[in-house]
Every structure is written in structure tokens, then in C-alpha cells.
PDB file of C-alpha atoms and ligand atoms in Angstrom:
ATOM      1  CA  MET U   1      85.466 -21.258-188.213  1.00  0.00           C
ATOM      2  CA  ASN U   2      81.499 -20.325-187.704  1.00  0.00           C
ATOM      3  CA  THR U   3      80.788 -16.657-188.955  1.00  0.00           C
ATOM      4  CA  GLN U   4      81.252 -14.227-185.427  1.00  0.00           C
ATOM      5  CA  ARG U   5      78.625 -11.728-183.997  1.00  0.00           C
ATOM      6  CA  ILE U   6      81.271  -9.043-182.743  1.00  0.00           C
ATOM      7  CA  LEU U   7      80.348  -6.043-180.358  1.00  0.00           C
ATOM      8  CA  PHE U   8      82.764  -3.276-179.643  1.00  0.00           C
ATOM      9  CA  ILE U   9      82.142  -1.498-176.102  1.00  0.00           C
ATOM     10  CA  GLY U  10      84.103   1.811-177.285  1.00  0.00           C
ATOM     11  CA  ALA U  11      83.752   3.250-180.976  1.00  0.00           C
ATOM     12  CA  GLY U  12      87.110   5.376-181.307  1.00  0.00           C
ATOM     13  CA  ARG U  13      90.006   5.057-183.286  1.00  0.00           C
ATOM     14  CA  MET U  14      90.882   1.599-182.326  1.00  0.00           C
ATOM     15  CA  ALA U  15      87.292   0.391-182.576  1.00  0.00           C
ATOM     16  CA  GLU U  16      87.322   1.561-186.261  1.00  0.00           C
ATOM     17  CA  ALA U  17      90.779   0.110-187.008  1.00  0.00           C
ATOM     18  CA  ILE U  18      89.339  -3.337-186.267  1.00  0.00           C
ATOM     19  CA  PHE U  19      86.079  -3.639-187.772  1.00  0.00           C
ATOM     20  CA  SER U  20      87.513  -2.022-190.785  1.00  0.00           C
ATOM     21  CA  GLY U  21      90.273  -4.376-190.953  1.00  0.00           C
ATOM     22  CA  LEU U  22      87.452  -7.251-190.327  1.00  0.00           C
ATOM     23  CA  LEU U  23      85.108  -6.039-193.134  1.00  0.00           C
ATOM     24  CA  THR U  24      88.298  -5.889-195.445  1.00  0.00           C
ATOM     25  CA  MET U  25      89.475  -9.165-195.323  1.00  0.00           C
ATOM     26  CA  SER U  26      87.311 -11.536-193.223  1.00  0.00           C
ATOM     27  CA  LYS U  27      83.714 -10.395-193.903  1.00  0.00           C
ATOM     28  CA  GLU U  28      82.887 -14.082-194.922  1.00  0.00           C
ATOM     29  CA  HIS U  29      83.569 -14.746-191.324  1.00  0.00           C
ATOM     30  CA  ILE U  30      81.404 -11.923-189.989  1.00  0.00           C
ATOM     31  CA  GLU U  31      77.484 -12.609-189.204  1.00  0.00           C
ATOM     32  CA  SER U  32      76.784  -9.462-187.434  1.00  0.00           C
ATOM     33  CA  ILE U  33      78.792  -6.004-185.783  1.00  0.00           C
ATOM     34  CA  THR U  34      77.398  -4.224-183.649  1.00  0.00           C
ATOM     35  CA  VAL U  35      79.206  -0.972-182.338  1.00  0.00           C
ATOM     36  CA  SER U  36      78.296   1.120-179.206  1.00  0.00           C
ATOM     37  CA  ASN U  37      79.690   4.076-177.332  1.00  0.00           C
ATOM     38  CA  ARG U  38      77.839   5.929-174.552  1.00  0.00           C
ATOM     39  CA  SER U  39      76.849   9.351-176.016  1.00  0.00           C
ATOM     40  CA  ASP U  40      78.290  10.558-179.414  1.00  0.00           C
ATOM     41  CA  GLU U  41      75.752   9.416-181.928  1.00  0.00           C
ATOM     42  CA  ALA U  42      76.880  11.895-184.393  1.00  0.00           C
ATOM     43  CA  ARG U  43      79.617   9.279-184.504  1.00  0.00           C
ATOM     44  CA  LEU U  44      77.677   6.153-184.727  1.00  0.00           C
ATOM     45  CA  ASP U  45      75.623   7.876-187.454  1.00  0.00           C
ATOM     46  CA  TYR U  46      79.011   8.361-189.348  1.00  0.00           C
ATOM     47  CA  LEU U  47      80.005   4.406-188.660  1.00  0.00           C
ATOM     48  CA  LYS U  48      76.733   3.340-189.701  1.00  0.00           C
ATOM     49  CA  SER U  49      76.540   5.167-193.117  1.00  0.00           C
ATOM     50  CA  THR U  50      80.421   4.174-194.060  1.00  0.00           C
ATOM     51  CA  TYR U  51      80.497   0.641-192.823  1.00  0.00           C
ATOM     52  CA  ASP U  52      78.098  -2.578-192.675  1.00  0.00           C
ATOM     53  CA  LEU U  53      77.395  -2.766-189.041  1.00  0.00           C
ATOM     54  CA  GLN U  54      74.561  -1.976-186.648  1.00  0.00           C
ATOM     55  CA  VAL U  55      75.227   0.681-183.607  1.00  0.00           C
ATOM     56  CA  THR U  56      73.915   1.505-180.133  1.00  0.00           C
ATOM     57  CA  THR U  57      74.291   3.782-177.167  1.00  0.00           C
ATOM     58  CA  ASP U  58      72.858   0.629-174.983  1.00  0.00           C
ATOM     59  CA  TRP U  59      75.856  -1.983-175.145  1.00  0.00           C
ATOM     60  CA  LYS U  60      73.966  -4.099-172.269  1.00  0.00           C
ATOM     61  CA  SER U  61      71.053  -4.849-174.609  1.00  0.00           C
ATOM     62  CA  ALA U  62      73.592  -6.245-177.412  1.00  0.00           C
ATOM     63  CA  VAL U  63      75.514  -8.820-175.132  1.00  0.00           C
ATOM     64  CA  ALA U  64      73.373 -11.721-175.097  1.00  0.00           C
ATOM     65  CA  HIS U  65      73.324 -11.637-179.158  1.00  0.00           C
ATOM     66  CA  ALA U  66      77.391 -11.452-179.300  1.00  0.00           C
ATOM     67  CA  ASN U  67      79.715 -14.302-179.007  1.00  0.00           C
ATOM     68  CA  VAL U  68      82.986 -12.119-179.193  1.00  0.00           C
ATOM     69  CA  ILE U  69      83.148  -8.802-177.075  1.00  0.00           C
ATOM     70  CA  VAL U  70      86.038  -6.246-177.948  1.00  0.00           C
ATOM     71  CA  LEU U  71      86.670  -3.380-175.186  1.00  0.00           C
ATOM     72  CA  ALA U  72      88.134  -0.547-177.328  1.00  0.00           C
ATOM     73  CA  MET U  73      87.658   2.034-174.361  1.00  0.00           C
ATOM     74  CA  PRO U  74      89.985   3.560-171.921  1.00  0.00           C
ATOM     75  CA  PRO U  75      92.133   1.695-169.610  1.00  0.00           C
ATOM     76  CA  GLN U  76      90.516   3.454-166.459  1.00  0.00           C
ATOM     77  CA  ALA U  77      87.032   2.651-167.956  1.00  0.00           C
ATOM     78  CA  HIS U  78      87.306  -1.313-167.576  1.00  0.00           C
ATOM     79  CA  GLU U  79      87.076  -1.557-163.661  1.00  0.00           C
ATOM     80  CA  PRO U  80      83.516  -0.272-164.132  1.00  0.00           C
ATOM     81  CA  LEU U  81      82.346  -1.554-167.055  1.00  0.00           C
ATOM     82  CA  LEU U  82      83.395  -5.070-166.654  1.00  0.00           C
ATOM     83  CA  LYS U  83      81.163  -4.822-163.067  1.00  0.00           C
ATOM     84  CA  GLU U  84      78.116  -4.416-164.933  1.00  0.00           C
ATOM     85  CA  LEU U  85      79.788  -6.979-167.747  1.00  0.00           C
ATOM     86  CA  ALA U  86      80.236  -9.573-165.703  1.00  0.00           C
ATOM     87  CA  ALA U  87      76.382  -9.681-164.909  1.00  0.00           C
ATOM     88  CA  LEU U  88      75.560 -10.012-168.672  1.00  0.00           C
ATOM     89  CA  THR U  89      78.031 -12.682-170.433  1.00  0.00           C
ATOM     90  CA  ALA U  90      77.496 -16.257-170.762  1.00  0.00           C
ATOM     91  CA  GLY U  91      80.805 -17.730-171.969  1.00  0.00           C
ATOM     92  CA  GLN U  92      81.619 -14.838-174.834  1.00  0.00           C
ATOM     93  CA  LEU U  93      84.861 -14.227-175.851  1.00  0.00           C
ATOM     94  CA  VAL U  94      86.221 -11.069-174.163  1.00  0.00           C
ATOM     95  CA  VAL U  95      88.881  -9.425-175.532  1.00  0.00           C
ATOM     96  CA  THR U  96      90.484  -5.746-174.384  1.00  0.00           C
ATOM     97  CA  VAL U  97      92.983  -3.185-176.678  1.00  0.00           C
ATOM     98  CA  ALA U  98      93.353  -1.283-173.655  1.00  0.00           C
ATOM     99  CA  ALA U  99      97.204  -0.805-172.473  1.00  0.00           C
ATOM    100  CA  GLY U 100      97.998  -2.393-169.376  1.00  0.00           C
ATOM    101  CA  ILE U 101      94.878  -4.945-169.327  1.00  0.00           C
ATOM    102  CA  GLY U 102      95.784  -8.065-169.102  1.00  0.00           C
ATOM    103  CA  PRO U 103      93.933 -11.458-169.242  1.00  0.00           C
ATOM    104  CA  SER U 104      94.784 -12.587-166.357  1.00  0.00           C
ATOM    105  CA  TYR U 105      92.718  -8.750-164.911  1.00  0.00           C
ATOM    106  CA  LEU U 106      90.104  -9.618-167.119  1.00  0.00           C
ATOM    107  CA  GLU U 107      89.683 -13.240-166.002  1.00  0.00           C
ATOM    108  CA  ALA U 108      89.771 -11.876-162.162  1.00  0.00           C
ATOM    109  CA  ASN U 109      86.815  -9.545-162.645  1.00  0.00           C
ATOM    110  CA  LEU U 110      84.752 -11.433-164.877  1.00  0.00           C
ATOM    111  CA  PRO U 111      82.709 -14.803-164.245  1.00  0.00           C
ATOM    112  CA  ALA U 112      85.046 -18.064-163.961  1.00  0.00           C
ATOM    113  CA  ASN U 113      85.920 -19.832-167.178  1.00  0.00           C
ATOM    114  CA  THR U 114      85.501 -16.742-169.456  1.00  0.00           C
ATOM    115  CA  PRO U 115      87.710 -16.941-172.448  1.00  0.00           C
ATOM    116  CA  ALA U 116      89.807 -13.622-172.405  1.00  0.00           C
ATOM    117  CA  ALA U 117      92.352 -12.014-174.667  1.00  0.00           C
ATOM    118  CA  TRP U 118      94.560  -8.920-174.654  1.00  0.00           C
ATOM    119  CA  ILE U 119      95.293  -7.158-177.987  1.00  0.00           C
ATOM    120  CA  MET U 120      98.011  -4.362-178.658  1.00  0.00           C
ATOM    121  CA  PRO U 121      97.776  -2.831-181.963  1.00  0.00           C
ATOM    122  CA  ASN U 122      99.675   0.292-182.568  1.00  0.00           C
ATOM    123  CA  THR U 123      98.610   3.286-184.398  1.00  0.00           C
ATOM    124  CA  ALA U 124      99.693   2.174-187.803  1.00  0.00           C
ATOM    125  CA  ALA U 125      96.188  -0.316-187.347  1.00  0.00           C
ATOM    126  CA  THR U 126      94.583   2.082-188.981  1.00  0.00           C
ATOM    127  CA  ILE U 127      96.232   1.543-192.446  1.00  0.00           C
ATOM    128  CA  GLY U 128      96.579  -2.360-191.825  1.00  0.00           C
ATOM    129  CA  GLU U 129     100.198  -2.019-190.720  1.00  0.00           C
ATOM    130  CA  SER U 130     100.166  -2.600-187.300  1.00  0.00           C
ATOM    131  CA  MET U 131     102.603  -4.762-185.511  1.00  0.00           C
ATOM    132  CA  SER U 132     100.753  -6.101-182.822  1.00  0.00           C
ATOM    133  CA  LEU U 133     100.726  -8.375-179.989  1.00  0.00           C
ATOM    134  CA  TYR U 134      98.468 -10.359-177.889  1.00  0.00           C
ATOM    135  CA  ALA U 135      98.011 -12.667-175.040  1.00  0.00           C
ATOM    136  CA  VAL U 136      95.358 -15.178-174.025  1.00  0.00           C
ATOM    137  CA  GLY U 137      93.969 -16.330-171.089  1.00  0.00           C
ATOM    138  CA  GLN U 138      93.624 -19.958-169.801  1.00  0.00           C
ATOM    139  CA  HIS U 139      90.369 -20.365-171.155  1.00  0.00           C
ATOM    140  CA  VAL U 140      90.990 -19.364-174.873  1.00  0.00           C
ATOM    141  CA  THR U 141      90.535 -22.058-176.783  1.00  0.00           C
ATOM    142  CA  ASP U 142      91.906 -22.905-180.652  1.00  0.00           C
ATOM    143  CA  GLU U 143      88.805 -21.681-182.087  1.00  0.00           C
ATOM    144  CA  HIS U 144      89.007 -18.726-180.055  1.00  0.00           C
ATOM    145  CA  GLU U 145      92.417 -18.491-181.044  1.00  0.00           C
ATOM    146  CA  GLU U 146      91.247 -17.843-185.105  1.00  0.00           C
ATOM    147  CA  VAL U 147      88.757 -15.720-184.052  1.00  0.00           C
ATOM    148  CA  LEU U 148      91.766 -13.830-182.488  1.00  0.00           C
ATOM    149  CA  GLU U 149      93.800 -14.453-185.408  1.00  0.00           C
ATOM    150  CA  MET U 150      91.689 -13.414-187.672  1.00  0.00           C
ATOM    151  CA  ILE U 151      90.754  -9.571-185.974  1.00  0.00           C
ATOM    152  CA  LEU U 152      94.867  -9.360-185.510  1.00  0.00           C
ATOM    153  CA  LYS U 153      94.968 -10.031-189.597  1.00  0.00           C
ATOM    154  CA  GLY U 154      93.043  -6.869-190.287  1.00  0.00           C
ATOM    155  CA  MET U 155      95.212  -4.816-189.037  1.00  0.00           C
ATOM    156  CA  GLY U 156      99.044  -6.111-190.198  1.00  0.00           C
ATOM    157  CA  GLU U 157     101.068  -8.852-188.341  1.00  0.00           C
ATOM    158  CA  ALA U 158     101.064  -9.894-184.952  1.00  0.00           C
ATOM    159  CA  GLN U 159     103.160 -11.857-182.119  1.00  0.00           C
ATOM    160  CA  LYS U 160     101.780 -14.138-179.799  1.00  0.00           C
ATOM    161  CA  CYS U 161     103.362 -13.474-176.430  1.00  0.00           C
ATOM    162  CA  THR U 162     102.821 -14.225-172.561  1.00  0.00           C
ATOM    163  CA  GLU U 163     100.997 -11.484-170.500  1.00  0.00           C
ATOM    164  CA  GLU U 164     104.007 -10.416-169.322  1.00  0.00           C
ATOM    165  CA  GLU U 165     106.341  -9.921-172.568  1.00  0.00           C
ATOM    166  CA  VAL U 166     103.380  -7.950-173.870  1.00  0.00           C
ATOM    167  CA  HIS U 167     103.737  -5.686-170.759  1.00  0.00           C
ATOM    168  CA  ASN U 168     107.330  -5.282-171.560  1.00  0.00           C
ATOM    169  CA  LEU U 169     107.350  -5.106-175.245  1.00  0.00           C
ATOM    170  CA  THR U 170     104.370  -2.614-175.786  1.00  0.00           C
ATOM    171  CA  ALA U 171     106.993   0.189-175.518  1.00  0.00           C
ATOM    172  CA  VAL U 172     109.022  -1.421-178.508  1.00  0.00           C
ATOM    173  CA  THR U 173     105.773  -1.609-180.873  1.00  0.00           C
ATOM    174  CA  GLY U 174     103.338   0.876-179.383  1.00  0.00           C
ATOM    175  CA  SER U 175     105.176   3.683-178.170  1.00  0.00           C
ATOM    176  CA  ALA U 176     108.444   3.448-180.230  1.00  0.00           C
ATOM    177  CA  PRO U 177     106.487   4.704-183.274  1.00  0.00           C
ATOM    178  CA  ALA U 178     106.587   8.068-181.296  1.00  0.00           C
ATOM    179  CA  PHE U 179     110.410   7.557-180.824  1.00  0.00           C
ATOM    180  CA  LEU U 180     110.768   7.136-184.438  1.00  0.00           C
ATOM    181  CA  TYR U 181     108.370   9.964-185.488  1.00  0.00           C
ATOM    182  CA  TYR U 182     110.770  12.317-183.339  1.00  0.00           C
ATOM    183  CA  PHE U 183     114.000  11.481-185.294  1.00  0.00           C
ATOM    184  CA  ALA U 184     112.180  12.439-188.441  1.00  0.00           C
ATOM    185  CA  GLU U 185     110.882  15.594-186.925  1.00  0.00           C
ATOM    186  CA  SER U 186     114.529  16.453-185.891  1.00  0.00           C
ATOM    187  CA  LEU U 187     115.754  15.470-189.463  1.00  0.00           C
ATOM    188  CA  ILE U 188     113.337  17.431-190.936  1.00  0.00           C
ATOM    189  CA  ASP U 189     114.104  20.525-188.684  1.00  0.00           C
ATOM    190  CA  VAL U 190     117.841  20.116-189.669  1.00  0.00           C
ATOM    191  CA  THR U 191     116.869  19.583-192.932  1.00  0.00           C
ATOM    192  CA  LYS U 192     115.250  23.254-193.373  1.00  0.00           C
ATOM    193  CA  LYS U 193     118.402  24.639-191.825  1.00  0.00           C
ATOM    194  CA  PHE U 194     119.663  24.468-195.417  1.00  0.00           C
ATOM    195  CA  ASN U 195     117.227  26.550-197.035  1.00  0.00           C
ATOM    196  CA  ILE U 196     114.846  23.811-197.955  1.00  0.00           C
ATOM    197  CA  ASP U 197     111.286  24.545-197.645  1.00  0.00           C
ATOM    198  CA  ASP U 198     109.268  22.697-195.344  1.00  0.00           C
ATOM    199  CA  GLU U 199     107.306  20.377-197.998  1.00  0.00           C
ATOM    200  CA  THR U 200     110.374  19.507-199.576  1.00  0.00           C
ATOM    201  CA  ALA U 201     112.046  18.461-196.560  1.00  0.00           C
ATOM    202  CA  LYS U 202     109.199  16.484-195.412  1.00  0.00           C
ATOM    203  CA  GLN U 203     109.598  14.626-198.430  1.00  0.00           C
ATOM    204  CA  LEU U 204     113.503  13.997-198.485  1.00  0.00           C
ATOM    205  CA  VAL U 205     113.386  12.476-195.035  1.00  0.00           C
ATOM    206  CA  VAL U 206     109.588  10.930-195.437  1.00  0.00           C
ATOM    207  CA  GLN U 207     110.945   8.909-198.563  1.00  0.00           C
ATOM    208  CA  MET U 208     114.753   8.288-196.906  1.00  0.00           C
ATOM    209  CA  LEU U 209     112.864   6.424-194.130  1.00  0.00           C
ATOM    210  CA  TYR U 210     110.328   4.682-196.357  1.00  0.00           C
ATOM    211  CA  GLY U 211     113.034   3.401-198.239  1.00  0.00           C
ATOM    212  CA  SER U 212     115.359   2.393-195.398  1.00  0.00           C
ATOM    213  CA  VAL U 213     112.579   0.360-194.174  1.00  0.00           C
ATOM    214  CA  ALA U 214     111.837  -1.480-196.998  1.00  0.00           C
ATOM    215  CA  MET U 215     115.585  -2.400-196.908  1.00  0.00           C
ATOM    216  CA  LEU U 216     114.792  -3.519-193.305  1.00  0.00           C
ATOM    217  CA  LYS U 217     112.005  -5.479-194.674  1.00  0.00           C
ATOM    218  CA  GLY U 218     113.629  -7.249-197.348  1.00  0.00           C
ATOM    219  CA  GLY U 219     115.749  -9.298-194.124  1.00  0.00           C
ATOM    220  CA  THR U 220     119.139  -8.314-194.673  1.00  0.00           C
ATOM    221  CA  GLU U 221     120.460  -7.433-190.886  1.00  0.00           C
ATOM    222  CA  PRO U 222     120.580  -3.807-189.729  1.00  0.00           C
ATOM    223  CA  SER U 223     124.162  -3.976-189.006  1.00  0.00           C
ATOM    224  CA  ASP U 224     124.678  -5.269-192.367  1.00  0.00           C
ATOM    225  CA  LEU U 225     122.799  -2.186-194.028  1.00  0.00           C
ATOM    226  CA  ARG U 226     124.480  -0.211-191.965  1.00  0.00           C
ATOM    227  CA  GLU U 227     127.878  -0.802-192.753  1.00  0.00           C
ATOM    228  CA  GLN U 228     126.803  -1.021-196.588  1.00  0.00           C
ATOM    229  CA  VAL U 229     126.204   2.722-196.072  1.00  0.00           C
ATOM    230  CA  THR U 230     129.401   3.434-194.048  1.00  0.00           C
ATOM    231  CA  THR U 231     132.754   3.425-195.668  1.00  0.00           C
ATOM    232  CA  PRO U 232     135.477   3.002-192.720  1.00  0.00           C
ATOM    233  CA  GLY U 233     136.852   6.613-192.122  1.00  0.00           C
ATOM    234  CA  GLY U 234     134.077   8.130-194.359  1.00  0.00           C
ATOM    235  CA  ALA U 235     131.941  11.066-193.646  1.00  0.00           C
ATOM    236  CA  THR U 236     128.705   8.565-192.479  1.00  0.00           C
ATOM    237  CA  ALA U 237     130.971   7.001-190.321  1.00  0.00           C
ATOM    238  CA  GLU U 238     131.586  10.817-188.605  1.00  0.00           C
ATOM    239  CA  GLY U 239     128.257  11.202-188.096  1.00  0.00           C
ATOM    240  CA  LEU U 240     127.816   8.041-186.531  1.00  0.00           C
ATOM    241  CA  LYS U 241     130.249   8.060-184.308  1.00  0.00           C
ATOM    242  CA  VAL U 242     128.678  11.614-183.047  1.00  0.00           C
ATOM    243  CA  LEU U 243     125.536   8.888-182.047  1.00  0.00           C
ATOM    244  CA  GLN U 244     128.035   6.716-180.178  1.00  0.00           C
ATOM    245  CA  ASN U 245     129.698   9.058-178.386  1.00  0.00           C
ATOM    246  CA  HIS U 246     126.536  10.372-177.428  1.00  0.00           C
ATOM    247  CA  ASP U 247     125.490   6.776-176.103  1.00  0.00           C
ATOM    248  CA  PHE U 248     122.601   6.217-178.307  1.00  0.00           C
ATOM    249  CA  ALA U 249     121.978   2.472-178.049  1.00  0.00           C
ATOM    250  CA  THR U 250     121.766   3.591-174.025  1.00  0.00           C
ATOM    251  CA  ILE U 251     119.582   6.408-174.707  1.00  0.00           C
ATOM    252  CA  ILE U 252     117.350   4.092-176.684  1.00  0.00           C
ATOM    253  CA  ASP U 253     116.974   1.427-173.582  1.00  0.00           C
ATOM    254  CA  GLU U 254     116.684   4.415-171.014  1.00  0.00           C
ATOM    255  CA  ALA U 255     113.713   5.551-173.188  1.00  0.00           C
ATOM    256  CA  ILE U 256     112.303   1.857-173.231  1.00  0.00           C
ATOM    257  CA  ALA U 257     112.887   1.405-169.447  1.00  0.00           C
ATOM    258  CA  ALA U 258     111.091   5.037-168.499  1.00  0.00           C
ATOM    259  CA  THR U 259     108.441   4.032-170.782  1.00  0.00           C
ATOM    260  CA  ASN U 260     107.614   0.202-169.033  1.00  0.00           C
ATOM    261  CA  LYS U 261     108.184   1.973-165.649  1.00  0.00           C
ATOM    262  CA  LYS U 262     105.278   4.714-166.309  1.00  0.00           C
ATOM    263  CA  ALA U 263     102.952   2.054-167.917  1.00  0.00           C
ATOM    264  CA  ARG U 264     103.196  -0.090-165.039  1.00  0.00           C
ATOM    265  CA  GLY U 265     102.137   2.556-162.835  1.00  0.00           C
ATOM    266  CA  ASN U 266     105.569   3.446-161.174  1.00  0.00           C
TER     267      ASN U 266
HETATM  268  N1  NAP D   1      95.441   4.791-180.331  1.00  0.00           N
HETATM  269  C1  NAP D   1      95.732   3.660-180.544  1.00  0.00           C
HETATM  270  O1  NAP D   1      96.604   3.461-181.529  1.00  0.00           O
HETATM  271  C2  NAP D   1      95.771   2.470-179.328  1.00  0.00           C
HETATM  272  C3  NAP D   1      96.768   1.619-179.832  1.00  0.00           C
HETATM  273  C4  NAP D   1      96.667   0.379-178.650  1.00  0.00           C
HETATM  274  C5  NAP D   1      95.932   0.379-177.621  1.00  0.00           C
HETATM  275  N2  NAP D   1      94.940   1.468-177.713  1.00  0.00           N
HETATM  276  C6  NAP D   1      93.777   1.217-176.880  1.00  0.00           C
HETATM  277  O2  NAP D   1      92.181   1.540-177.406  1.00  0.00           O
HETATM  278  C7  NAP D   1      91.480   2.020-176.361  1.00  0.00           C
HETATM  279  C8  NAP D   1      90.691   3.021-177.148  1.00  0.00           C
HETATM  280  O3  NAP D   1      91.942   3.626-177.685  1.00  0.00           O
HETATM  281  P1  NAP D   1      91.168   4.977-178.792  1.00  0.00           P
HETATM  282  O4  NAP D   1      91.927   5.402-179.423  1.00  0.00           O
HETATM  283  O5  NAP D   1      90.110   3.685-179.884  1.00  0.00           O
HETATM  284  O6  NAP D   1      90.259   5.844-178.283  1.00  0.00           O
HETATM  285  P2  NAP D   1      89.326   6.754-178.829  1.00  0.00           P
HETATM  286  O7  NAP D   1      89.216   7.258-180.175  1.00  0.00           O
HETATM  287  O8  NAP D   1      89.243   7.794-177.308  1.00  0.00           O
HETATM  288  O9  NAP D   1      87.800   6.010-178.232  1.00  0.00           O
HETATM  289  C9  NAP D   1      87.407   5.549-177.119  1.00  0.00           C
HETATM  290  C10 NAP D   1      85.937   5.089-177.354  1.00  0.00           C
HETATM  291  O10 NAP D   1      86.038   4.845-175.764  1.00  0.00           O
HETATM  292  C11 NAP D   1      84.643   5.218-175.411  1.00  0.00           C
HETATM  293  N3  NAP D   1      84.482   5.271-173.801  1.00  0.00           N
HETATM  294  C12 NAP D   1      85.455   6.083-173.309  1.00  0.00           C
HETATM  295  N4  NAP D   1      84.943   5.907-172.114  1.00  0.00           N
HETATM  296  C13 NAP D   1      84.006   4.936-171.740  1.00  0.00           C
HETATM  297  C14 NAP D   1      83.476   4.526-170.682  1.00  0.00           C
HETATM  298  N5  NAP D   1      83.549   4.878-169.477  1.00  0.00           N
HETATM  299  N6  NAP D   1      82.370   3.324-171.051  1.00  0.00           N
HETATM  300  C15 NAP D   1      82.533   2.828-172.053  1.00  0.00           C
HETATM  301  N7  NAP D   1      82.959   3.516-173.605  1.00  0.00           N
HETATM  302  C16 NAP D   1      83.723   4.253-173.033  1.00  0.00           C
HETATM  303  C17 NAP D   1      84.666   6.703-176.274  1.00  0.00           C
HETATM  304  O11 NAP D   1      82.879   7.040-176.139  1.00  0.00           O
HETATM  305  P3  NAP D   1      81.800   7.629-175.295  1.00  0.00           P
HETATM  306  O12 NAP D   1      82.569   8.425-174.584  1.00  0.00           O
HETATM  307  O13 NAP D   1      80.774   8.021-176.244  1.00  0.00           O
HETATM  308  O14 NAP D   1      81.346   6.471-174.652  1.00  0.00           O
HETATM  309  C18 NAP D   1      85.145   5.927-177.538  1.00  0.00           C
HETATM  310  O15 NAP D   1      84.038   5.419-178.491  1.00  0.00           O
HETATM  311  C19 NAP D   1      92.178   2.624-175.318  1.00  0.00           C
HETATM  312  O16 NAP D   1      91.956   1.695-174.026  1.00  0.00           O
HETATM  313  C20 NAP D   1      94.128   2.372-175.763  1.00  0.00           C
HETATM  314  O17 NAP D   1      94.911   2.249-174.796  1.00  0.00           O
HETATM  315  C21 NAP D   1      95.043   2.474-178.723  1.00  0.00           C
END
């Protein structure tokens, strides 16, 4: 792979997760990283003093030098920005991380034949543990895919999908972490009812989740792990029965469906 000259438009948490991963894991493939926002110079000063990169508040002047452009700004900022970008691009790979903005939208708003891609990390990207999804447009070559894989590798694991699949699965990989944190909050609250202080309650629940996830990562089927904990007719089985009586699986199904409905603007 040739070395890459990457321009970030947007300098927030997601941009930082991407370029910090790149600089840690793939520095030999990076010729330059330029990061831009519209006006927050303090943020740019912080990034420049922390990472090996250039900063600017004038992204337009940096487009010609870049061979990859990463859009790391809010979804609603894309339409006006793409109008300006369309006049300046010359075949660069354009990648967005914005919710709901697939490669077909980028292609429709950029010059013909522009290679376009959509990557959808989750918040664990900031610690290199994302489960990211990505989809590519019609003009993405094998070499572009290598660049995308390099970007994604810096944030954790990634799964290539169709554009439609990214729309459907972002609820699972991007939003369901909030469901899991809600489960953790609820369990911590219950733990505190037994006269346990906040810190200890949190420690009990967090390590329980961490160990359980490590068991899952080991590859054993979730249902087998559940059965290992659940003696038939025992105490855990009584607790699970409550979840089943409240149709836990249906609640999860409905939560994912509601997330997708909203994400599609319905
Ligand atoms: N955070 C996540 O876990 C996560 C996960 C997956 C995807 N995403 C997506 O990643 C994108 C960025 O999220 P984030 O969490 O990094 O947000 P953030 O921390 O709020 O940063 C947003 C950045 O975009 C810039 N920006 C805002 N409006 C802009 C505009 N009109 N034109 C150009 N730049 C603009 C902001 O700087 P200025 O206002 O100074 O320009 C800022 O640097 C969003 O589209 C989000 O959907 C986020």
C-alpha cells in the first residue's frame, strides 16, 4: 500500500478515535494526517500537541493534498459540505462515519466515479475495541479497501456489509451498547439495595460483565454459558423465568426495531 495523506473534516471524538488508532497501529502507512474543524482552535491546538498531525480551520485548502477524506461531523452537516467538497475533489476516497449517510448518498452528491465508503464504529472505538460495520460504494478498488481496513483496524474489529445491512445492524453494534449500560445501571441500583456502597456495587457488576464477556469471547455459545449457570429448578432458573415471563427476547426485538425506525426517520 502507498503511504496515505488523510484529511479529516470534523475534529471530534470519532475523528480522534480514528487517527489515534491509525497513528498507533499503522504509522508506517501514513504520510500525513490533517485535521480540521470550523472554529474550535483550542481543540485543534490540543490535537496538534498530542498527536503527530497538522491542523487547519480551512479544510478546503487541504483537499488537493489529500488522497483520503474522512467526514467526521454530524449527519446534517453533510449536505451543505458535500456541495462544497464536490467542486474540489479529484478522485479521492471519501469516507463518512455519520449515522445514516451511506455510500449511495455520497455518490449521489459527489462527482461521478468518486470512491465512497461508510464506516460505522461504536463508542468503544476510543479504546480500540469497536465492533465496526462498513459498506463501500461502486468505485472502491481493492487498494481503497486496504485503506479502509487499515482505518478500521485502528479502532477494533470490523465487518464488511451491504449498505442496507449497515442501516439495519447499526442498532445492534452502535445502539445496543446503551441497552447494555442500562442493564448495568439497573443491576447496580439493585445491588445497592443490599446496603452496598456505590463504588463496591459498581465493581461487582462491572467485573461480572467483564468476566461474562470474556467467556463469550472464548467462543462458547451464549445458550451453553447460560445453561452452565442455570441448575434446572434452581435459584438462577427462577430469576430467568421472570425475564422470560416479561418476554425479554421480545423487548430486545422491539428495542432494535424502534431504534431502526427512528434512524430511518420514521
Ligand atoms: N461518537 C460515536 O460513538 C459515534 C459512533 C459512530 C458514528 N459517529 C458519527 O461520527 C460523527 C462525529 O461524531 P463525534 O462523536 O465525533 O462528534 P463531535 O465530537 O461532536 O465532533 C463533531 C465535529 O464535527 C465538526 N462540525 C460540526 N458541524 C460541522 C459542520 N457543519 N461542518 C464541518 N464540521 C462540523 C465539529 O467542529 P466545529 O463545530 O468546530 O466545526 C467537531 O469537530 C457523527 O456523524 C456521528 O453520527 C459517532
